[in-house]
Amino acid sequence: LRDLIVKLGGSVITNKAVKESPRIDVIRSLVGILKDRFRVLIHGGGSFGHYVAYEVGLNRRPVSFEDALKVMKSMDRLSNIVLRSLEEFNAKILLIRPREFVINKELRLYKVFEDALVEYKKRGANILTHGDVVVDIGKYNFSVCSGDVLALIFARIFRPKAVIFLSDVDGIYTKDPKRDPSAKLIEDISGSELVGAFEGSSSTDVTGGMKLKVETIKRISEITDVYVLNGFKLDNLKRFLSGDDFVGTRIRRG
Ligand SMILES: Nc1ncnc2c1ncn2[C@@H]1O[C@H](COP(=O)(O)OP(=O)(O)OP(=O)(O)O)[C@@H](O)[C@H]1O
Ligand SMILES: [Mg+2]
């Protein structure tokens, strides 16, 4: 599989329990495996963006430019680590930050200035981007544009063969696998069935975060196949990329 959109979850590339702690070795290994496989690489916030966002109250109350900038700078530190790794492998890739082309309204995506992205695509560019703080024209001043939503934005523009999400668990489960041992891995499902399979679980542990992620994945599956895999299981990832049997969730288009 090539020309993919890959989202590196912040749960994989950072230790979410400790502020601004990157997993450098994991980043390097993943970049080494993925470097010739993607057109667009997206990374999440993990213990960089999410942590500082929480500190300043982003997405909970209006924030000042100064506080928004703190979150942006934190994301810059993480994206620079990812970019450095890509450059070690001599990957040809352009870093583009969502704060420069996305506007939200009341915490939701409102406008994407995509013309330049379309032109980059035509010219064969590979793009690195990341979950970010963007201007919000509602009452919050600034809010989050998540890496998951960016996967949807770029899927619309790049029309890849597949979008891959890497997280710290094996895929999408019927319930949160870290809290509920009865959670079952969903192995193969159509996009239209996904939200039902997920909500149908009796669990109340499901976070708004996961619900939003699943809804975003459902929308991407209207465009292309989506796979959710464990970013720590490198052999499994390699098997997937070469078309062999793998463990994970496949969300079939449609
Ligand atoms: N039904 C579910 N299936 C799979 N994971 C779930 C489910 N419910 C909750 N989770 C939790 O979601 C987490 C992954 O989402 P999370 O937003 O924390 O990571 P991420 O998207 O990789 O990070 P980031 O948002 O920083 O990119 C897993 O660690 C898992 O514990
Ligand atoms: Mg997330």
Tab-separated table of C-alpha atoms and ligand atoms in Angstrom:
chain	number	residue	atom	x	y	z
A	1	LEU	CA	0.000	0.000	0.000
A	2	ARG	CA	1.233	3.451	-1.006
A	3	ASP	CA	0.061	7.060	-1.249
A	4	LEU	CA	-1.652	6.735	2.105
A	5	ILE	CA	-2.807	9.286	4.597
A	6	VAL	CA	-1.428	8.231	7.980
A	7	LYS	CA	-2.350	9.722	11.323
A	8	LEU	CA	0.185	9.059	14.058
A	9	GLY	CA	-1.812	9.190	17.286
A	10	GLY	CA	-0.475	11.318	20.082
A	11	SER	CA	-1.031	8.239	22.250
A	12	VAL	CA	1.715	6.500	20.266
A	13	ILE	CA	4.328	9.163	19.653
A	14	THR	CA	4.180	10.672	23.161
A	15	ASN	CA	3.678	9.473	26.694
A	16	LYS	CA	0.335	11.088	27.481
A	17	ALA	CA	0.920	10.814	31.252
A	18	VAL	CA	3.914	13.178	31.307
A	19	LYS	CA	3.930	16.697	29.867
A	20	GLU	CA	5.854	17.090	26.599
A	21	SER	CA	7.422	13.636	26.591
A	22	PRO	CA	8.026	12.416	23.051
A	23	ARG	CA	8.741	8.758	22.311
A	24	ILE	CA	11.686	9.432	20.036
A	25	ASP	CA	12.469	5.787	19.284
A	26	VAL	CA	8.860	5.030	18.403
A	27	ILE	CA	8.728	8.080	16.126
A	28	ARG	CA	11.956	7.036	14.403
A	29	SER	CA	10.799	3.440	13.883
A	30	LEU	CA	7.431	4.488	12.499
A	31	VAL	CA	8.950	7.072	10.173
A	32	GLY	CA	11.390	4.424	8.908
A	33	ILE	CA	8.558	2.020	8.110
A	34	LEU	CA	6.185	4.602	6.659
A	35	LYS	CA	8.454	6.974	4.762
A	36	ASP	CA	7.745	5.714	1.238
A	37	ARG	CA	4.134	4.877	1.922
A	38	PHE	CA	2.354	8.145	2.599
A	39	ARG	CA	1.419	11.330	0.791
A	40	VAL	CA	0.171	12.997	3.949
A	41	LEU	CA	1.431	12.362	7.465
A	42	ILE	CA	-0.585	13.818	10.338
A	43	HIS	CA	0.298	13.680	13.993
A	44	GLY	CA	-1.816	14.291	17.073
A	45	GLY	CA	-1.112	16.366	20.134
A	46	GLY	CA	-0.460	13.768	22.808
A	47	SER	CA	1.237	15.165	25.882
A	48	PHE	CA	2.238	18.283	23.926
A	49	GLY	CA	-0.883	19.959	22.520
A	50	HIS	CA	-3.482	18.246	24.687
A	51	TYR	CA	-1.618	18.987	27.867
A	52	VAL	CA	-1.069	22.698	27.288
A	53	ALA	CA	-4.566	23.017	25.790
A	54	TYR	CA	-5.973	21.698	29.037
A	55	GLU	CA	-3.853	24.104	31.076
A	56	VAL	CA	-5.136	27.175	29.243
A	57	GLY	CA	-8.770	25.972	28.984
A	58	LEU	CA	-8.852	25.621	25.207
A	59	ASN	CA	-12.236	24.310	23.945
A	60	ARG	CA	-13.736	25.003	27.402
A	61	ARG	CA	-13.660	28.793	27.493
A	62	PRO	CA	-12.542	31.714	25.320
A	63	VAL	CA	-8.751	31.924	25.279
A	64	SER	CA	-6.428	34.840	24.616
A	65	PHE	CA	-4.013	34.986	21.729
A	66	GLU	CA	-1.200	34.578	24.227
A	67	ASP	CA	-2.628	31.313	25.567
A	68	ALA	CA	-3.437	30.000	22.089
A	69	LEU	CA	0.154	30.738	21.133
A	70	LYS	CA	1.424	28.627	24.046
A	71	VAL	CA	-0.425	25.618	22.633
A	72	MET	CA	0.818	26.363	19.116
A	73	LYS	CA	4.426	26.542	20.347
A	74	SER	CA	4.008	23.240	22.134
A	75	MET	CA	2.745	21.625	18.910
A	76	ASP	CA	5.682	23.174	17.070
A	77	ARG	CA	8.090	21.439	19.448
A	78	LEU	CA	6.477	18.066	18.708
A	79	SER	CA	6.202	18.580	14.958
A	80	ASN	CA	9.841	19.621	14.830
A	81	ILE	CA	10.786	16.306	16.422
A	82	VAL	CA	8.730	14.411	13.833
A	83	LEU	CA	10.161	16.524	11.023
A	84	ARG	CA	13.720	15.922	12.195
A	85	SER	CA	13.076	12.193	12.135
A	86	LEU	CA	11.679	12.414	8.604
A	87	GLU	CA	14.744	14.350	7.510
A	88	GLU	CA	17.062	11.721	9.012
A	89	PHE	CA	15.433	9.309	6.565
A	90	ASN	CA	15.813	11.862	3.796
A	91	ALA	CA	12.058	12.108	3.267
A	92	LYS	CA	10.956	14.935	0.977
A	93	ILE	CA	8.154	16.522	2.922
A	94	LEU	CA	6.606	19.931	3.478
A	95	LEU	CA	5.328	20.945	6.914
A	96	ILE	CA	2.048	22.890	6.741
A	97	ARG	CA	0.290	24.065	9.880
A	98	PRO	CA	-3.534	24.140	10.119
A	99	ARG	CA	-3.507	27.507	11.940
A	100	GLU	CA	-2.670	28.944	8.514
A	101	PHE	CA	-5.520	27.386	6.499
A	102	VAL	CA	-8.360	26.390	8.860
A	103	ILE	CA	-11.027	28.466	10.664
A	104	ASN	CA	-13.433	26.987	13.239
A	105	LYS	CA	-16.802	28.245	14.460
A	106	GLU	CA	-18.114	27.176	17.906
A	107	LEU	CA	-15.455	24.426	18.151
A	108	ARG	CA	-16.314	22.895	14.778
A	109	LEU	CA	-14.656	23.073	11.411
A	110	TYR	CA	-15.972	26.122	9.553
A	111	LYS	CA	-13.700	26.930	6.603
A	112	VAL	CA	-10.696	25.298	4.956
A	113	PHE	CA	-8.597	27.432	2.626
A	114	GLU	CA	-7.592	24.492	0.517
A	115	ASP	CA	-6.536	25.999	-2.813
A	116	ALA	CA	-2.831	25.915	-2.017
A	117	LEU	CA	-3.148	22.321	-0.767
A	118	VAL	CA	-4.766	21.272	-4.045
A	119	GLU	CA	-1.888	22.841	-5.978
A	120	TYR	CA	0.707	21.118	-3.797
A	121	LYS	CA	-1.032	17.818	-4.426
A	122	LYS	CA	-0.880	18.378	-8.205
A	123	ARG	CA	2.832	19.012	-7.904
A	124	GLY	CA	3.449	15.724	-6.123
A	125	ALA	CA	4.185	17.203	-2.701
A	126	ASN	CA	4.244	15.076	0.439
A	127	ILE	CA	2.803	16.899	3.406
A	128	LEU	CA	3.337	16.779	7.149
A	129	THR	CA	0.681	18.410	9.309
A	130	HIS	CA	-0.678	18.075	12.844
A	131	GLY	CA	-3.544	18.725	15.214
A	132	ASP	CA	-3.434	22.434	15.981
A	133	VAL	CA	-5.044	25.528	17.472
A	134	VAL	CA	-6.960	27.568	14.930
A	135	VAL	CA	-8.944	30.798	14.955
A	136	ASP	CA	-12.568	30.281	16.048
A	137	ILE	CA	-15.023	32.951	14.889
A	138	GLY	CA	-17.532	31.885	17.564
A	139	LYS	CA	-17.228	32.890	21.200
A	140	TYR	CA	-14.054	30.904	21.961
A	141	ASN	CA	-11.563	33.014	19.940
A	142	PHE	CA	-9.465	29.909	19.283
A	143	SER	CA	-10.197	26.169	19.329
A	144	VAL	CA	-8.748	22.813	18.358
A	145	CYS	CA	-8.571	21.361	14.871
A	146	SER	CA	-7.763	17.740	15.702
A	147	GLY	CA	-5.513	15.410	13.785
A	148	ASP	CA	-8.546	13.200	13.189
A	149	VAL	CA	-10.446	16.038	11.487
A	150	LEU	CA	-7.331	16.825	9.440
A	151	ALA	CA	-7.395	13.248	8.162
A	152	LEU	CA	-10.892	13.989	6.820
A	153	ILE	CA	-9.815	17.318	5.293
A	154	PHE	CA	-6.856	15.734	3.514
A	155	ALA	CA	-8.819	12.646	2.454
A	156	ARG	CA	-11.214	14.947	0.568
A	157	ILE	CA	-8.345	16.630	-1.229
A	158	PHE	CA	-5.926	13.735	-1.790
A	159	ARG	CA	-8.409	10.865	-2.339
A	160	PRO	CA	-5.930	8.262	-1.027
A	161	LYS	CA	-6.340	4.491	-1.351
A	162	ALA	CA	-6.714	4.348	2.426
A	163	VAL	CA	-6.430	6.381	5.605
A	164	ILE	CA	-4.557	4.739	8.481
A	165	PHE	CA	-4.930	5.704	12.141
A	166	LEU	CA	-2.254	4.476	14.542
A	167	SER	CA	-3.126	4.482	18.240
A	168	ASP	CA	-1.966	2.720	21.401
A	169	VAL	CA	-4.581	-0.050	21.159
A	170	ASP	CA	-5.245	-2.640	18.441
A	171	GLY	CA	-8.114	-0.810	16.737
A	172	ILE	CA	-11.670	0.267	17.507
A	173	TYR	CA	-13.349	-1.808	20.175
A	174	THR	CA	-16.991	-2.090	21.181
A	175	LYS	CA	-16.004	-0.307	24.428
A	176	ASP	CA	-12.866	1.323	25.840
A	177	PRO	CA	-10.456	-1.638	26.042
A	178	LYS	CA	-8.419	0.001	28.794
A	179	ARG	CA	-11.387	0.237	31.130
A	180	ASP	CA	-13.600	-2.655	30.144
A	181	PRO	CA	-12.163	-6.156	29.744
A	182	SER	CA	-15.305	-7.276	27.889
A	183	ALA	CA	-14.465	-4.864	25.023
A	184	LYS	CA	-14.178	-6.652	21.697
A	185	LEU	CA	-12.063	-5.564	18.758
A	186	ILE	CA	-14.181	-4.648	15.738
A	187	GLU	CA	-12.244	-6.292	12.896
A	188	ASP	CA	-14.202	-5.498	9.782
A	189	ILE	CA	-17.169	-3.200	9.426
A	190	SER	CA	-18.712	-0.828	6.902
A	191	GLY	CA	-18.666	2.867	7.611
A	192	SER	CA	-22.431	3.008	7.829
A	193	GLU	CA	-22.479	0.311	10.535
A	194	LEU	CA	-19.617	1.726	12.573
A	195	VAL	CA	-21.342	4.332	14.723
A	196	GLY	CA	-24.086	1.856	15.655
A	197	ALA	CA	-21.647	-0.897	16.619
A	198	PHE	CA	-19.855	1.535	18.836
A	199	GLU	CA	-22.835	3.218	20.495
A	200	GLY	CA	-24.632	-0.093	20.803
A	201	SER	CA	-22.236	-1.068	23.564
A	202	SER	CA	-23.633	-0.677	27.057
A	203	SER	CA	-20.504	1.125	28.218
A	204	THR	CA	-20.818	4.582	29.658
A	205	ASP	CA	-17.031	4.919	29.677
A	206	VAL	CA	-16.943	6.074	26.112
A	207	THR	CA	-15.489	9.551	26.005
A	208	GLY	CA	-16.801	12.311	23.823
A	209	GLY	CA	-13.336	12.186	22.335
A	210	MET	CA	-13.733	8.636	21.067
A	211	LYS	CA	-17.250	9.336	19.839
A	212	LEU	CA	-15.995	12.260	17.805
A	213	LYS	CA	-13.128	10.157	16.454
A	214	VAL	CA	-15.525	7.418	15.354
A	215	GLU	CA	-17.859	9.930	13.706
A	216	THR	CA	-14.917	11.455	11.849
A	217	ILE	CA	-13.778	8.003	10.722
A	218	LYS	CA	-17.284	7.269	9.497
A	219	ARG	CA	-17.163	10.400	7.343
A	220	ILE	CA	-13.742	9.488	5.959
A	221	SER	CA	-15.107	6.036	5.092
A	222	GLU	CA	-17.547	7.737	2.721
A	223	ILE	CA	-14.442	8.654	0.699
A	224	THR	CA	-12.030	5.750	1.172
A	225	ASP	CA	-11.195	2.687	3.295
A	226	VAL	CA	-10.003	3.417	6.818
A	227	TYR	CA	-7.810	1.226	9.027
A	228	VAL	CA	-7.105	1.622	12.740
A	229	LEU	CA	-3.987	-0.212	13.903
A	230	ASN	CA	-1.697	-0.386	16.902
A	231	GLY	CA	1.253	1.962	16.387
A	232	PHE	CA	3.445	0.013	18.808
A	233	LYS	CA	3.137	-3.311	16.929
A	234	LEU	CA	5.611	-2.680	14.160
A	235	ASP	CA	5.646	-6.165	12.623
A	236	ASN	CA	1.870	-6.069	12.420
A	237	LEU	CA	2.083	-2.678	10.686
A	238	LYS	CA	4.644	-4.026	8.191
A	239	ARG	CA	2.408	-7.025	7.450
A	240	PHE	CA	-0.501	-4.680	6.821
A	241	LEU	CA	1.551	-2.484	4.492
A	242	SER	CA	2.695	-5.450	2.430
A	243	GLY	CA	-0.833	-6.819	2.133
A	244	ASP	CA	-0.522	-9.728	4.592
A	245	ASP	CA	-2.765	-10.703	7.503
A	246	PHE	CA	-2.847	-8.161	10.296
A	247	VAL	CA	-4.670	-7.324	13.497
A	248	GLY	CA	-6.716	-4.121	13.471
A	249	THR	CA	-10.011	-2.562	12.464
A	250	ARG	CA	-10.927	-2.221	8.820
A	251	ILE	CA	-13.715	0.235	8.046
A	252	ARG	CA	-14.863	-0.466	4.533
A	253	ARG	CA	-15.872	2.390	2.320
A	254	GLY	CA	-19.599	3.072	2.141
B	1	LIG	N1	-14.144	1.974	21.804
B	1	LIG	C1	-12.836	2.278	21.832
B	1	LIG	N2	-11.983	1.667	20.981
B	1	LIG	C2	-10.669	1.994	20.962
B	1	LIG	N3	-10.104	2.885	21.819
B	1	LIG	C3	-10.911	3.521	22.706
B	1	LIG	C4	-12.311	3.247	22.743
B	1	LIG	N4	-12.865	4.025	23.714
B	1	LIG	C5	-11.859	4.738	24.226
B	1	LIG	N5	-10.678	4.443	23.641
B	1	LIG	C6	-9.385	5.024	24.002
B	1	LIG	O1	-9.008	5.919	22.991
B	1	LIG	C7	-7.592	6.055	23.058
B	1	LIG	C8	-7.075	6.590	21.761
B	1	LIG	O2	-7.551	7.927	21.580
B	1	LIG	P1	-6.683	9.170	22.037
B	1	LIG	O3	-7.348	10.414	21.571
B	1	LIG	O4	-6.314	9.055	23.490
B	1	LIG	O5	-5.345	8.897	21.246
B	1	LIG	P2	-4.823	9.514	19.906
B	1	LIG	O6	-5.942	9.934	19.027
B	1	LIG	O7	-3.842	8.532	19.416
B	1	LIG	O8	-4.041	10.765	20.488
B	1	LIG	P3	-4.095	12.279	19.929
B	1	LIG	O9	-5.504	12.739	20.114
B	1	LIG	O10	-3.124	12.981	20.802
B	1	LIG	O11	-3.669	12.154	18.522
B	1	LIG	C9	-7.095	4.667	23.374
B	1	LIG	O12	-5.968	4.760	24.215
B	1	LIG	C10	-8.271	4.003	24.087
B	1	LIG	O13	-7.980	3.752	25.446
B	2	MG	MG	-7.280	11.696	19.872
